[in-house]
Each structure stands twice: as structure tokens, then as C-alpha cells.
């Protein structure tokens, strides 16, 4: 009965027209306001990105120009140092070292021989004069006179070299003066008209030894262009030589830094920075 009580599905007549039924709602279309907003946002974002890229390029170009200017300034400074201090390359170690300088022992030995020679000549002269006054016999006076003449002849350099090769006191003194005079003349040649070592103080950043206070007096004299005339002792010349040796080391480092900067400028394409050192005066 239950089955009989079910409602039978409605029958459609095939002769009737199509029956329309309610379907699901259609998908919503994008509104015009949303599309306009997206386009406006895209238009506003594009110039901002382009502006940021332009600012970044300008900063990078400014940084490159600043770096190039610094490199050019440094290369110009190094080039000036190389030009002003290139006379250190003319250093002759032997002239300023004075390796043939007679030492104090040689000087003391020559002084003792001189004193002995003077004493012997004086003693022989006293004996001879005593014979003239009749204080001693004539043959003793004659012996004293002969000894006096022999001693005087031994003081002649040509005769002295026959029996001894040791230099006399006068030879030692003259040799010292000659070596010192040659060292001063060579120092004057190195210093020139501008003064060498006070210009080399610019290289102190490349060799800290040039900042030592023991060189301060030499630097002041060099700045006043009167250094060679004040090299009156061997110690002064040796100190001058030590400074030049340290300056020579610093010059080699400055030269290496200059060529390294030159190579870097060539790699970066900075033609205004990459330049050769100026010709020497």
C-alpha cells in the first residue's frame, strides 16, 4: 500500500514545449572600479621603481667618481714624492761610509811614534848644544849632532817609508780630513739646492724609521740648506748615511705603491689616473 500511496512522477507530454527550470546564479563579472584601481596602482608603481633605479645608478656613479678622484689625488702625491726624492737612488755607500777611515788605534799609535821622534830629536839636540858649551866632550857632542841629523831625516816621509810602513800622525790626520771633505762634497751633491732629506720626510708613512727623533737636527739643517757644511765629524756623516738608507727603502715602497695604483687604474679604465711618473729633473 505504501508503494501505491507514493506520488507518481508527473508525466510530460512530448507534444508540449520545453520546460524551463531555475538554475544556479552566474559568476560575477569584475567591476569597472576594481580594474581602474589596479591599472592606476600599476601606473603609480612603475615610475617609483624607475626612480629608485635611477637614484641607485646616480649613487653608484657618484661613488665611482669619488673613488676615481681619490685615486687620482693619491697617484699625484706619490708621483710628486718620486720626483722630489729620486736623488736617493744616486747614493754611493762607500763615499759616505768612509770604509778607509783610520781608526782610533791607528791614530794613537801614530801619535806615540810622533812623540817618540820629537823626544829623540830633542835629546840629541841637547847633547849637541851641551858640547858647544863645554859641558860634555867634543866627541859626545859630535855623536849627538849626528844622531840629531839622522832623526830629522827619519821624519822625512820618503825616508821613513824605507824602514816602516806605518803612517805618520800627520798622514792619519790628513787622510781623515780628506775623507771627511769628500763626504761633505758628496752630501752637497745629493742635497742639491732644495735639500734632499727634509723632502724625504714625506715618505715617513712608508717607513716609520724616518720619524726617529735622532734625525731631527739633520732635517732642520737640510731644510735651511746648510746641512753639508755642518757635517764636521764622522758620526754626523754616518747618521746622514743611515737616514739615506732608510729613505731608499721608503722610496722603493712608494714606487711599488705607485705602480700598483697605476695598474688598478688601468684595470678600472681610469685613463686620467693611469699615468707614468714625471721625468726626472
PDB file of C-alpha atoms in Angstrom:
ATOM      1  CA  UNK A   1       0.000   0.000   0.000  1.00  0.00           C
ATOM      2  CA  UNK A   2       2.829   2.283   0.809  1.00  0.00           C
ATOM      3  CA  UNK A   3       4.185   1.874  -2.612  1.00  0.00           C
ATOM      4  CA  UNK A   4       0.818   2.566  -4.069  1.00  0.00           C
ATOM      5  CA  UNK A   5       0.473   5.672  -1.949  1.00  0.00           C
ATOM      6  CA  UNK A   6       3.728   7.218  -3.366  1.00  0.00           C
ATOM      7  CA  UNK A   7       3.149  10.126  -5.629  1.00  0.00           C
ATOM      8  CA  UNK A   8       3.679   9.202  -9.178  1.00  0.00           C
ATOM      9  CA  UNK A   9       6.109  11.420 -11.105  1.00  0.00           C
ATOM     10  CA  UNK A  10       4.415  13.851 -13.342  1.00  0.00           C
ATOM     11  CA  UNK A  11       4.178  12.839 -16.868  1.00  0.00           C
ATOM     12  CA  UNK A  12       5.167  15.201 -19.537  1.00  0.00           C
ATOM     13  CA  UNK A  13       3.553  15.384 -22.760  1.00  0.00           C
ATOM     14  CA  UNK A  14       6.034  15.191 -25.564  1.00  0.00           C
ATOM     15  CA  UNK A  15       3.773  17.333 -27.582  1.00  0.00           C
ATOM     16  CA  UNK A  16       4.214  20.198 -25.143  1.00  0.00           C
ATOM     17  CA  UNK A  17       7.136  22.723 -25.384  1.00  0.00           C
ATOM     18  CA  UNK A  18      10.358  22.750 -23.368  1.00  0.00           C
ATOM     19  CA  UNK A  19      10.034  23.399 -19.655  1.00  0.00           C
ATOM     20  CA  UNK A  20      12.432  25.974 -18.078  1.00  0.00           C
ATOM     21  CA  UNK A  21      13.780  25.256 -14.658  1.00  0.00           C
ATOM     22  CA  UNK A  22      15.650  27.569 -12.241  1.00  0.00           C
ATOM     23  CA  UNK A  23      19.452  27.082 -12.394  1.00  0.00           C
ATOM     24  CA  UNK A  24      22.462  28.392 -10.295  1.00  0.00           C
ATOM     25  CA  UNK A  25      23.415  32.020 -10.338  1.00  0.00           C
ATOM     26  CA  UNK A  26      26.007  33.193 -12.920  1.00  0.00           C
ATOM     27  CA  UNK A  27      29.627  34.090 -11.892  1.00  0.00           C
ATOM     28  CA  UNK A  28      30.004  37.798 -11.052  1.00  0.00           C
ATOM     29  CA  UNK A  29      31.900  39.890 -13.617  1.00  0.00           C
ATOM     30  CA  UNK A  30      34.795  42.136 -12.426  1.00  0.00           C
ATOM     31  CA  UNK A  31      33.572  45.573 -11.780  1.00  0.00           C
ATOM     32  CA  UNK A  32      34.975  48.538 -13.658  1.00  0.00           C
ATOM     33  CA  UNK A  33      36.114  50.272 -10.462  1.00  0.00           C
ATOM     34  CA  UNK A  34      38.408  47.379  -9.453  1.00  0.00           C
ATOM     35  CA  UNK A  35      40.029  47.292 -12.899  1.00  0.00           C
ATOM     36  CA  UNK A  36      40.671  51.017 -12.874  1.00  0.00           C
ATOM     37  CA  UNK A  37      42.231  50.829  -9.402  1.00  0.00           C
ATOM     38  CA  UNK A  38      44.609  48.060 -10.449  1.00  0.00           C
ATOM     39  CA  UNK A  39      45.687  49.967 -13.545  1.00  0.00           C
ATOM     40  CA  UNK A  40      46.224  53.151 -11.517  1.00  0.00           C
ATOM     41  CA  UNK A  41      48.286  51.261  -8.930  1.00  0.00           C
ATOM     42  CA  UNK A  42      50.448  49.763 -11.671  1.00  0.00           C
ATOM     43  CA  UNK A  43      50.978  53.187 -13.222  1.00  0.00           C
ATOM     44  CA  UNK A  44      51.958  54.652  -9.850  1.00  0.00           C
ATOM     45  CA  UNK A  45      54.363  51.781  -9.027  1.00  0.00           C
ATOM     46  CA  UNK A  46      56.273  51.850 -12.337  1.00  0.00           C
ATOM     47  CA  UNK A  47      57.654  55.415 -12.016  1.00  0.00           C
ATOM     48  CA  UNK A  48      58.644  54.753  -8.397  1.00  0.00           C
ATOM     49  CA  UNK A  49      60.675  51.699  -9.413  1.00  0.00           C
ATOM     50  CA  UNK A  50      62.266  53.592 -12.257  1.00  0.00           C
ATOM     51  CA  UNK A  51      63.075  56.473  -9.914  1.00  0.00           C
ATOM     52  CA  UNK A  52      64.689  54.120  -7.383  1.00  0.00           C
ATOM     53  CA  UNK A  53      66.762  52.527 -10.125  1.00  0.00           C
ATOM     54  CA  UNK A  54      67.836  55.974 -11.355  1.00  0.00           C
ATOM     55  CA  UNK A  55      68.833  57.049  -7.824  1.00  0.00           C
ATOM     56  CA  UNK A  56      70.841  53.849  -7.370  1.00  0.00           C
ATOM     57  CA  UNK A  57      72.655  54.444 -10.646  1.00  0.00           C
ATOM     58  CA  UNK A  58      73.391  58.048  -9.692  1.00  0.00           C
ATOM     59  CA  UNK A  59      74.769  56.974  -6.291  1.00  0.00           C
ATOM     60  CA  UNK A  60      76.913  54.331  -7.926  1.00  0.00           C
ATOM     61  CA  UNK A  61      78.229  56.836 -10.473  1.00  0.00           C
ATOM     62  CA  UNK A  62      78.946  59.378  -7.722  1.00  0.00           C
ATOM     63  CA  UNK A  63      80.761  56.738  -5.670  1.00  0.00           C
ATOM     64  CA  UNK A  64      82.840  55.746  -8.694  1.00  0.00           C
ATOM     65  CA  UNK A  65      83.726  59.369  -9.410  1.00  0.00           C
ATOM     66  CA  UNK A  66      84.692  59.946  -5.773  1.00  0.00           C
ATOM     67  CA  UNK A  67      86.862  56.841  -5.751  1.00  0.00           C
ATOM     68  CA  UNK A  68      88.472  57.896  -9.010  1.00  0.00           C
ATOM     69  CA  UNK A  69      89.179  61.386  -7.621  1.00  0.00           C
ATOM     70  CA  UNK A  70      90.777  59.915  -4.505  1.00  0.00           C
ATOM     71  CA  UNK A  71      92.905  57.571  -6.589  1.00  0.00           C
ATOM     72  CA  UNK A  72      93.969  60.439  -8.828  1.00  0.00           C
ATOM     73  CA  UNK A  73      94.937  62.574  -5.822  1.00  0.00           C
ATOM     74  CA  UNK A  74      96.942  59.729  -4.300  1.00  0.00           C
ATOM     75  CA  UNK A  75      98.713  58.985  -7.566  1.00  0.00           C
ATOM     76  CA  UNK A  76      99.573  62.674  -7.967  1.00  0.00           C
ATOM     77  CA  UNK A  77     101.011  62.750  -4.450  1.00  0.00           C
ATOM     78  CA  UNK A  78     103.063  59.597  -4.997  1.00  0.00           C
ATOM     79  CA  UNK A  79     104.307  60.957  -8.305  1.00  0.00           C
ATOM     80  CA  UNK A  80     105.435  64.152  -6.581  1.00  0.00           C
ATOM     81  CA  UNK A  81     107.300  62.177  -3.910  1.00  0.00           C
ATOM     82  CA  UNK A  82     109.052  60.099  -6.552  1.00  0.00           C
ATOM     83  CA  UNK A  83     110.136  63.240  -8.363  1.00  0.00           C
ATOM     84  CA  UNK A  84     111.382  65.086  -5.274  1.00  0.00           C
ATOM     85  CA  UNK A  85     113.214  62.177  -3.648  1.00  0.00           C
ATOM     86  CA  UNK A  86     114.667  60.379  -6.662  1.00  0.00           C
ATOM     87  CA  UNK A  87     118.181  61.575  -5.745  1.00  0.00           C
ATOM     88  CA  UNK A  88     118.337  58.885  -3.064  1.00  0.00           C
ATOM     89  CA  UNK A  89     118.932  56.465  -5.934  1.00  0.00           C
ATOM     90  CA  UNK A  90     122.292  58.188  -6.503  1.00  0.00           C
ATOM     91  CA  UNK A  91     123.533  57.061  -3.092  1.00  0.00           C
ATOM     92  CA  UNK A  92     127.117  55.767  -3.103  1.00  0.00           C
ATOM     93  CA  UNK A  93     127.544  53.802   0.099  1.00  0.00           C
ATOM     94  CA  UNK A  94     131.354  53.732   0.061  1.00  0.00           C
ATOM     95  CA  UNK A  95     131.725  57.501  -0.146  1.00  0.00           C
ATOM     96  CA  UNK A  96     129.612  58.170   2.899  1.00  0.00           C
ATOM     97  CA  UNK A  97     130.608  55.054   4.835  1.00  0.00           C
ATOM     98  CA  UNK A  98     134.306  56.043   4.592  1.00  0.00           C
ATOM     99  CA  UNK A  99     135.492  52.474   4.996  1.00  0.00           C
ATOM    100  CA  UNK A 100     139.139  53.610   4.745  1.00  0.00           C
ATOM    101  CA  UNK A 101     138.738  55.866   7.753  1.00  0.00           C
ATOM    102  CA  UNK A 102     141.769  55.409  10.117  1.00  0.00           C
ATOM    103  CA  UNK A 103     140.559  54.094  13.443  1.00  0.00           C
ATOM    104  CA  UNK A 104     141.475  55.484  16.848  1.00  0.00           C
ATOM    105  CA  UNK A 105     144.107  52.789  17.472  1.00  0.00           C
ATOM    106  CA  UNK A 106     145.993  53.785  14.321  1.00  0.00           C
ATOM    107  CA  UNK A 107     145.776  57.417  15.364  1.00  0.00           C
ATOM    108  CA  UNK A 108     147.049  56.671  18.880  1.00  0.00           C
ATOM    109  CA  UNK A 109     149.954  54.600  17.511  1.00  0.00           C
ATOM    110  CA  UNK A 110     150.927  57.368  15.103  1.00  0.00           C
ATOM    111  CA  UNK A 111     150.756  59.937  17.898  1.00  0.00           C
ATOM    112  CA  UNK A 112     153.010  57.815  20.120  1.00  0.00           C
ATOM    113  CA  UNK A 113     155.560  57.424  17.307  1.00  0.00           C
ATOM    114  CA  UNK A 114     155.489  61.151  16.703  1.00  0.00           C
ATOM    115  CA  UNK A 115     156.073  61.897  20.378  1.00  0.00           C
ATOM    116  CA  UNK A 116     158.959  59.419  20.469  1.00  0.00           C
ATOM    117  CA  UNK A 117     160.507  61.040  17.387  1.00  0.00           C
ATOM    118  CA  UNK A 118     160.212  64.521  18.877  1.00  0.00           C
ATOM    119  CA  UNK A 119     161.714  63.371  22.180  1.00  0.00           C
ATOM    120  CA  UNK A 120     164.667  61.684  20.455  1.00  0.00           C
ATOM    121  CA  UNK A 121     165.365  64.746  18.313  1.00  0.00           C
ATOM    122  CA  UNK A 122     165.159  66.998  21.359  1.00  0.00           C
ATOM    123  CA  UNK A 123     167.541  64.764  23.365  1.00  0.00           C
ATOM    124  CA  UNK A 124     170.091  64.673  20.530  1.00  0.00           C
ATOM    125  CA  UNK A 125     169.893  68.461  20.161  1.00  0.00           C
ATOM    126  CA  UNK A 126     170.506  68.915  23.918  1.00  0.00           C
ATOM    127  CA  UNK A 127     173.629  66.726  23.753  1.00  0.00           C
ATOM    128  CA  UNK A 128     174.926  68.711  20.787  1.00  0.00           C
ATOM    129  CA  UNK A 129     174.314  72.071  22.473  1.00  0.00           C
ATOM    130  CA  UNK A 130     175.938  70.784  25.659  1.00  0.00           C
ATOM    131  CA  UNK A 131     179.106  70.032  23.688  1.00  0.00           C
ATOM    132  CA  UNK A 132     179.168  73.590  22.359  1.00  0.00           C
ATOM    133  CA  UNK A 133     179.129  74.954  25.888  1.00  0.00           C
ATOM    134  CA  UNK A 134     181.885  72.551  27.021  1.00  0.00           C
ATOM    135  CA  UNK A 135     179.581  70.651  29.350  1.00  0.00           C
ATOM    136  CA  UNK A 136     180.350  67.369  27.521  1.00  0.00           C
ATOM    137  CA  UNK A 137     183.306  66.308  25.459  1.00  0.00           C
ATOM    138  CA  UNK A 138     183.531  67.102  21.775  1.00  0.00           C
ATOM    139  CA  UNK A 139     183.055  63.555  20.536  1.00  0.00           C
ATOM    140  CA  UNK A 140     179.881  63.217  22.594  1.00  0.00           C
ATOM    141  CA  UNK A 141     178.641  66.472  21.112  1.00  0.00           C
ATOM    142  CA  UNK A 142     179.521  65.251  17.630  1.00  0.00           C
ATOM    143  CA  UNK A 143     177.658  61.998  18.273  1.00  0.00           C
ATOM    144  CA  UNK A 144     174.646  63.988  19.423  1.00  0.00           C
ATOM    145  CA  UNK A 145     174.793  66.129  16.298  1.00  0.00           C
ATOM    146  CA  UNK A 146     174.942  63.054  14.053  1.00  0.00           C
ATOM    147  CA  UNK A 147     172.034  61.443  15.887  1.00  0.00           C
ATOM    148  CA  UNK A 148     170.067  64.678  15.606  1.00  0.00           C
ATOM    149  CA  UNK A 149     170.546  64.787  11.839  1.00  0.00           C
ATOM    150  CA  UNK A 150     169.588  61.116  11.404  1.00  0.00           C
ATOM    151  CA  UNK A 151     166.455  61.592  13.477  1.00  0.00           C
ATOM    152  CA  UNK A 152     165.484  64.626  11.400  1.00  0.00           C
ATOM    153  CA  UNK A 153     165.962  62.654   8.189  1.00  0.00           C
ATOM    154  CA  UNK A 154     163.756  59.877   9.562  1.00  0.00           C
ATOM    155  CA  UNK A 155     160.992  62.441   9.822  1.00  0.00           C
ATOM    156  CA  UNK A 156     161.002  62.938   6.051  1.00  0.00           C
ATOM    157  CA  UNK A 157     158.157  60.822   4.535  1.00  0.00           C
ATOM    158  CA  UNK A 158     160.265  59.418   1.682  1.00  0.00           C
ATOM    159  CA  UNK A 159     162.971  58.221   4.102  1.00  0.00           C
ATOM    160  CA  UNK A 160     160.507  56.995   6.736  1.00  0.00           C
ATOM    161  CA  UNK A 161     158.770  54.689   4.270  1.00  0.00           C
ATOM    162  CA  UNK A 162     162.072  52.836   3.765  1.00  0.00           C
ATOM    163  CA  UNK A 163     162.113  51.348   7.279  1.00  0.00           C
ATOM    164  CA  UNK A 164     158.406  51.397   8.247  1.00  0.00           C
ATOM    165  CA  UNK A 165     155.055  51.169   6.526  1.00  0.00           C
ATOM    166  CA  UNK A 166     153.021  52.612   9.375  1.00  0.00           C
ATOM    167  CA  UNK A 167     151.579  56.050   8.600  1.00  0.00           C
ATOM    168  CA  UNK A 168     152.720  59.076  10.490  1.00  0.00           C
ATOM    169  CA  UNK A 169     150.449  61.142  12.686  1.00  0.00           C
ATOM    170  CA  UNK A 170     150.265  63.828  10.034  1.00  0.00           C
ATOM    171  CA  UNK A 171     149.307  61.250   7.383  1.00  0.00           C
ATOM    172  CA  UNK A 172     146.477  59.933   9.536  1.00  0.00           C
ATOM    173  CA  UNK A 173     145.128  63.416  10.230  1.00  0.00           C
ATOM    174  CA  UNK A 174     145.331  64.419   6.584  1.00  0.00           C
ATOM    175  CA  UNK A 175     143.602  61.222   5.454  1.00  0.00           C
ATOM    176  CA  UNK A 176     140.756  61.784   7.873  1.00  0.00           C
ATOM    177  CA  UNK A 177     140.315  65.350   6.703  1.00  0.00           C
ATOM    178  CA  UNK A 178     140.389  64.291   3.068  1.00  0.00           C
ATOM    179  CA  UNK A 179     137.727  61.590   3.567  1.00  0.00           C
ATOM    180  CA  UNK A 180     135.541  63.987   5.532  1.00  0.00           C
ATOM    181  CA  UNK A 181     135.934  66.672   2.883  1.00  0.00           C
ATOM    182  CA  UNK A 182     134.953  64.235   0.127  1.00  0.00           C
ATOM    183  CA  UNK A 183     131.931  63.067   2.140  1.00  0.00           C
ATOM    184  CA  UNK A 184     130.746  66.664   2.623  1.00  0.00           C
ATOM    185  CA  UNK A 185     131.155  67.390  -1.078  1.00  0.00           C
ATOM    186  CA  UNK A 186     129.137  64.293  -1.970  1.00  0.00           C
ATOM    187  CA  UNK A 187     126.450  65.202   0.572  1.00  0.00           C
ATOM    188  CA  UNK A 188     126.228  68.661  -1.010  1.00  0.00           C
ATOM    189  CA  UNK A 189     125.775  66.965  -4.394  1.00  0.00           C
ATOM    190  CA  UNK A 190     122.929  64.823  -3.048  1.00  0.00           C
ATOM    191  CA  UNK A 191     121.236  67.660  -1.192  1.00  0.00           C
ATOM    192  CA  UNK A 192     121.263  69.979  -4.202  1.00  0.00           C
ATOM    193  CA  UNK A 193     119.628  73.385  -3.975  1.00  0.00           C
ATOM    194  CA  UNK A 194     116.339  72.174  -2.492  1.00  0.00           C
ATOM    195  CA  UNK A 195     117.619  69.935   0.308  1.00  0.00           C
ATOM    196  CA  UNK A 196     117.070  66.201  -0.053  1.00  0.00           C
ATOM    197  CA  UNK A 197     116.380  64.599   3.294  1.00  0.00           C
ATOM    198  CA  UNK A 198     113.839  67.133   4.515  1.00  0.00           C
ATOM    199  CA  UNK A 199     111.809  66.406   1.375  1.00  0.00           C
ATOM    200  CA  UNK A 200     112.129  62.695   2.096  1.00  0.00           C
ATOM    201  CA  UNK A 201     110.163  63.189   5.313  1.00  0.00           C
ATOM    202  CA  UNK A 202     107.060  62.893   3.084  1.00  0.00           C
ATOM    203  CA  UNK A 203     107.889  59.188   2.840  1.00  0.00           C
ATOM    204  CA  UNK A 204     107.658  58.676   6.610  1.00  0.00           C
ATOM    205  CA  UNK A 205     104.313  56.883   6.172  1.00  0.00           C
ATOM    206  CA  UNK A 206     106.108  54.190   4.188  1.00  0.00           C
ATOM    207  CA  UNK A 207     108.991  53.790   6.665  1.00  0.00           C
ATOM    208  CA  UNK A 208     108.480  54.665  10.320  1.00  0.00           C
ATOM    209  CA  UNK A 209     112.259  54.829  10.892  1.00  0.00           C
ATOM    210  CA  UNK A 210     112.303  58.223   9.160  1.00  0.00           C
ATOM    211  CA  UNK A 211     110.296  59.631  12.081  1.00  0.00           C
ATOM    212  CA  UNK A 212     113.075  58.882  14.577  1.00  0.00           C
ATOM    213  CA  UNK A 213     113.987  61.935  16.643  1.00  0.00           C
ATOM    214  CA  UNK A 214     117.722  61.428  16.182  1.00  0.00           C
ATOM    215  CA  UNK A 215     117.305  62.662  12.594  1.00  0.00           C
ATOM    216  CA  UNK A 216     115.541  65.888  13.603  1.00  0.00           C
ATOM    217  CA  UNK A 217     118.699  68.035  13.626  1.00  0.00           C
ATOM    218  CA  UNK A 218     119.711  66.795  10.165  1.00  0.00           C
ATOM    219  CA  UNK A 219     116.231  67.516   8.799  1.00  0.00           C
ATOM    220  CA  UNK A 220     116.260  71.069  10.163  1.00  0.00           C
ATOM    221  CA  UNK A 221     119.693  71.753   8.677  1.00  0.00           C
ATOM    222  CA  UNK A 222     118.621  70.274   5.342  1.00  0.00           C
ATOM    223  CA  UNK A 223     115.531  72.462   5.301  1.00  0.00           C
ATOM    224  CA  UNK A 224     117.759  75.509   5.815  1.00  0.00           C
ATOM    225  CA  UNK A 225     120.080  74.304   3.003  1.00  0.00           C
ATOM    226  CA  UNK A 226     123.162  74.279   5.294  1.00  0.00           C
ATOM    227  CA  UNK A 227     123.489  70.592   6.086  1.00  0.00           C
ATOM    228  CA  UNK A 228     126.747  69.731   4.212  1.00  0.00           C
ATOM    229  CA  UNK A 229     128.749  72.423   5.987  1.00  0.00           C
ATOM    230  CA  UNK A 230     127.701  71.036   9.386  1.00  0.00           C
ATOM    231  CA  UNK A 231     128.923  67.502   8.699  1.00  0.00           C
ATOM    232  CA  UNK A 232     132.148  68.123  10.602  1.00  0.00           C
ATOM    233  CA  UNK A 233     132.519  64.714  12.249  1.00  0.00           C
ATOM    234  CA  UNK A 234     132.352  61.156  11.075  1.00  0.00           C
ATOM    235  CA  UNK A 235     129.384  60.493  13.365  1.00  0.00           C
ATOM    236  CA  UNK A 236     127.402  63.155  11.524  1.00  0.00           C
ATOM    237  CA  UNK A 237     128.172  61.586   8.151  1.00  0.00           C
ATOM    238  CA  UNK A 238     127.262  58.113   9.402  1.00  0.00           C
ATOM    239  CA  UNK A 239     123.931  59.398  10.708  1.00  0.00           C
ATOM    240  CA  UNK A 240     123.283  61.046   7.348  1.00  0.00           C
ATOM    241  CA  UNK A 241     124.078  57.759   5.609  1.00  0.00           C
ATOM    242  CA  UNK A 242     121.689  55.830   7.861  1.00  0.00           C
ATOM    243  CA  UNK A 243     118.878  58.252   7.027  1.00  0.00           C
ATOM    244  CA  UNK A 244     119.518  57.885   3.301  1.00  0.00           C
ATOM    245  CA  UNK A 245     119.474  54.097   3.573  1.00  0.00           C
ATOM    246  CA  UNK A 246     116.093  54.243   5.313  1.00  0.00           C
ATOM    247  CA  UNK A 247     114.868  56.749   2.727  1.00  0.00           C
ATOM    248  CA  UNK A 248     115.971  54.373  -0.025  1.00  0.00           C
ATOM    249  CA  UNK A 249     113.802  51.623   1.478  1.00  0.00           C
ATOM    250  CA  UNK A 250     110.853  54.013   1.711  1.00  0.00           C
ATOM    251  CA  UNK A 251     111.389  55.124  -1.900  1.00  0.00           C
ATOM    252  CA  UNK A 252     111.167  51.526  -3.105  1.00  0.00           C
ATOM    253  CA  UNK A 253     107.859  51.122  -1.250  1.00  0.00           C
ATOM    254  CA  UNK A 254     106.490  54.381  -2.667  1.00  0.00           C
ATOM    255  CA  UNK A 255     107.453  53.248  -6.145  1.00  0.00           C
ATOM    256  CA  UNK A 256     105.717  49.905  -5.624  1.00  0.00           C
ATOM    257  CA  UNK A 257     102.575  51.665  -4.339  1.00  0.00           C
ATOM    258  CA  UNK A 258     102.581  53.999  -7.339  1.00  0.00           C
ATOM    259  CA  UNK A 259     102.778  51.217  -9.896  1.00  0.00           C
ATOM    260  CA  UNK A 260     100.149  49.216  -8.016  1.00  0.00           C
ATOM    261  CA  UNK A 261      97.795  52.212  -8.170  1.00  0.00           C
ATOM    262  CA  UNK A 262      98.637  52.646 -11.830  1.00  0.00           C
ATOM    263  CA  UNK A 263      97.778  49.014 -12.548  1.00  0.00           C
ATOM    264  CA  UNK A 264      94.499  49.284 -10.645  1.00  0.00           C
ATOM    265  CA  UNK A 265      93.587  52.450 -12.570  1.00  0.00           C
ATOM    266  CA  UNK A 266      94.212  50.650 -15.861  1.00  0.00           C
ATOM    267  CA  UNK A 267      92.005  47.753 -14.725  1.00  0.00           C
ATOM    268  CA  UNK A 268      89.230  50.179 -13.767  1.00  0.00           C
ATOM    269  CA  UNK A 269      89.569  52.089 -17.019  1.00  0.00           C
ATOM    270  CA  UNK A 270      90.554  55.357 -15.341  1.00  0.00           C
ATOM    271  CA  UNK A 271      92.721  56.832 -18.063  1.00  0.00           C
ATOM    272  CA  UNK A 272      93.145  60.108 -16.187  1.00  0.00           C
ATOM    273  CA  UNK A 273      94.611  58.294 -13.194  1.00  0.00           C
ATOM    274  CA  UNK A 274      96.816  55.836 -15.074  1.00  0.00           C
ATOM    275  CA  UNK A 275      99.856  57.944 -15.865  1.00  0.00           C
ATOM    276  CA  UNK A 276     103.591  57.435 -15.917  1.00  0.00           C
ATOM    277  CA  UNK A 277     105.914  59.196 -13.440  1.00  0.00           C
ATOM    278  CA  UNK A 278     107.081  62.641 -14.438  1.00  0.00           C
ATOM    279  CA  UNK A 279     110.553  62.804 -15.993  1.00  0.00           C
ATOM    280  CA  UNK A 280     113.356  63.441 -13.562  1.00  0.00           C
ATOM    281  CA  UNK A 281     114.834  66.887 -13.359  1.00  0.00           C
TER     282      UNK A 281
END
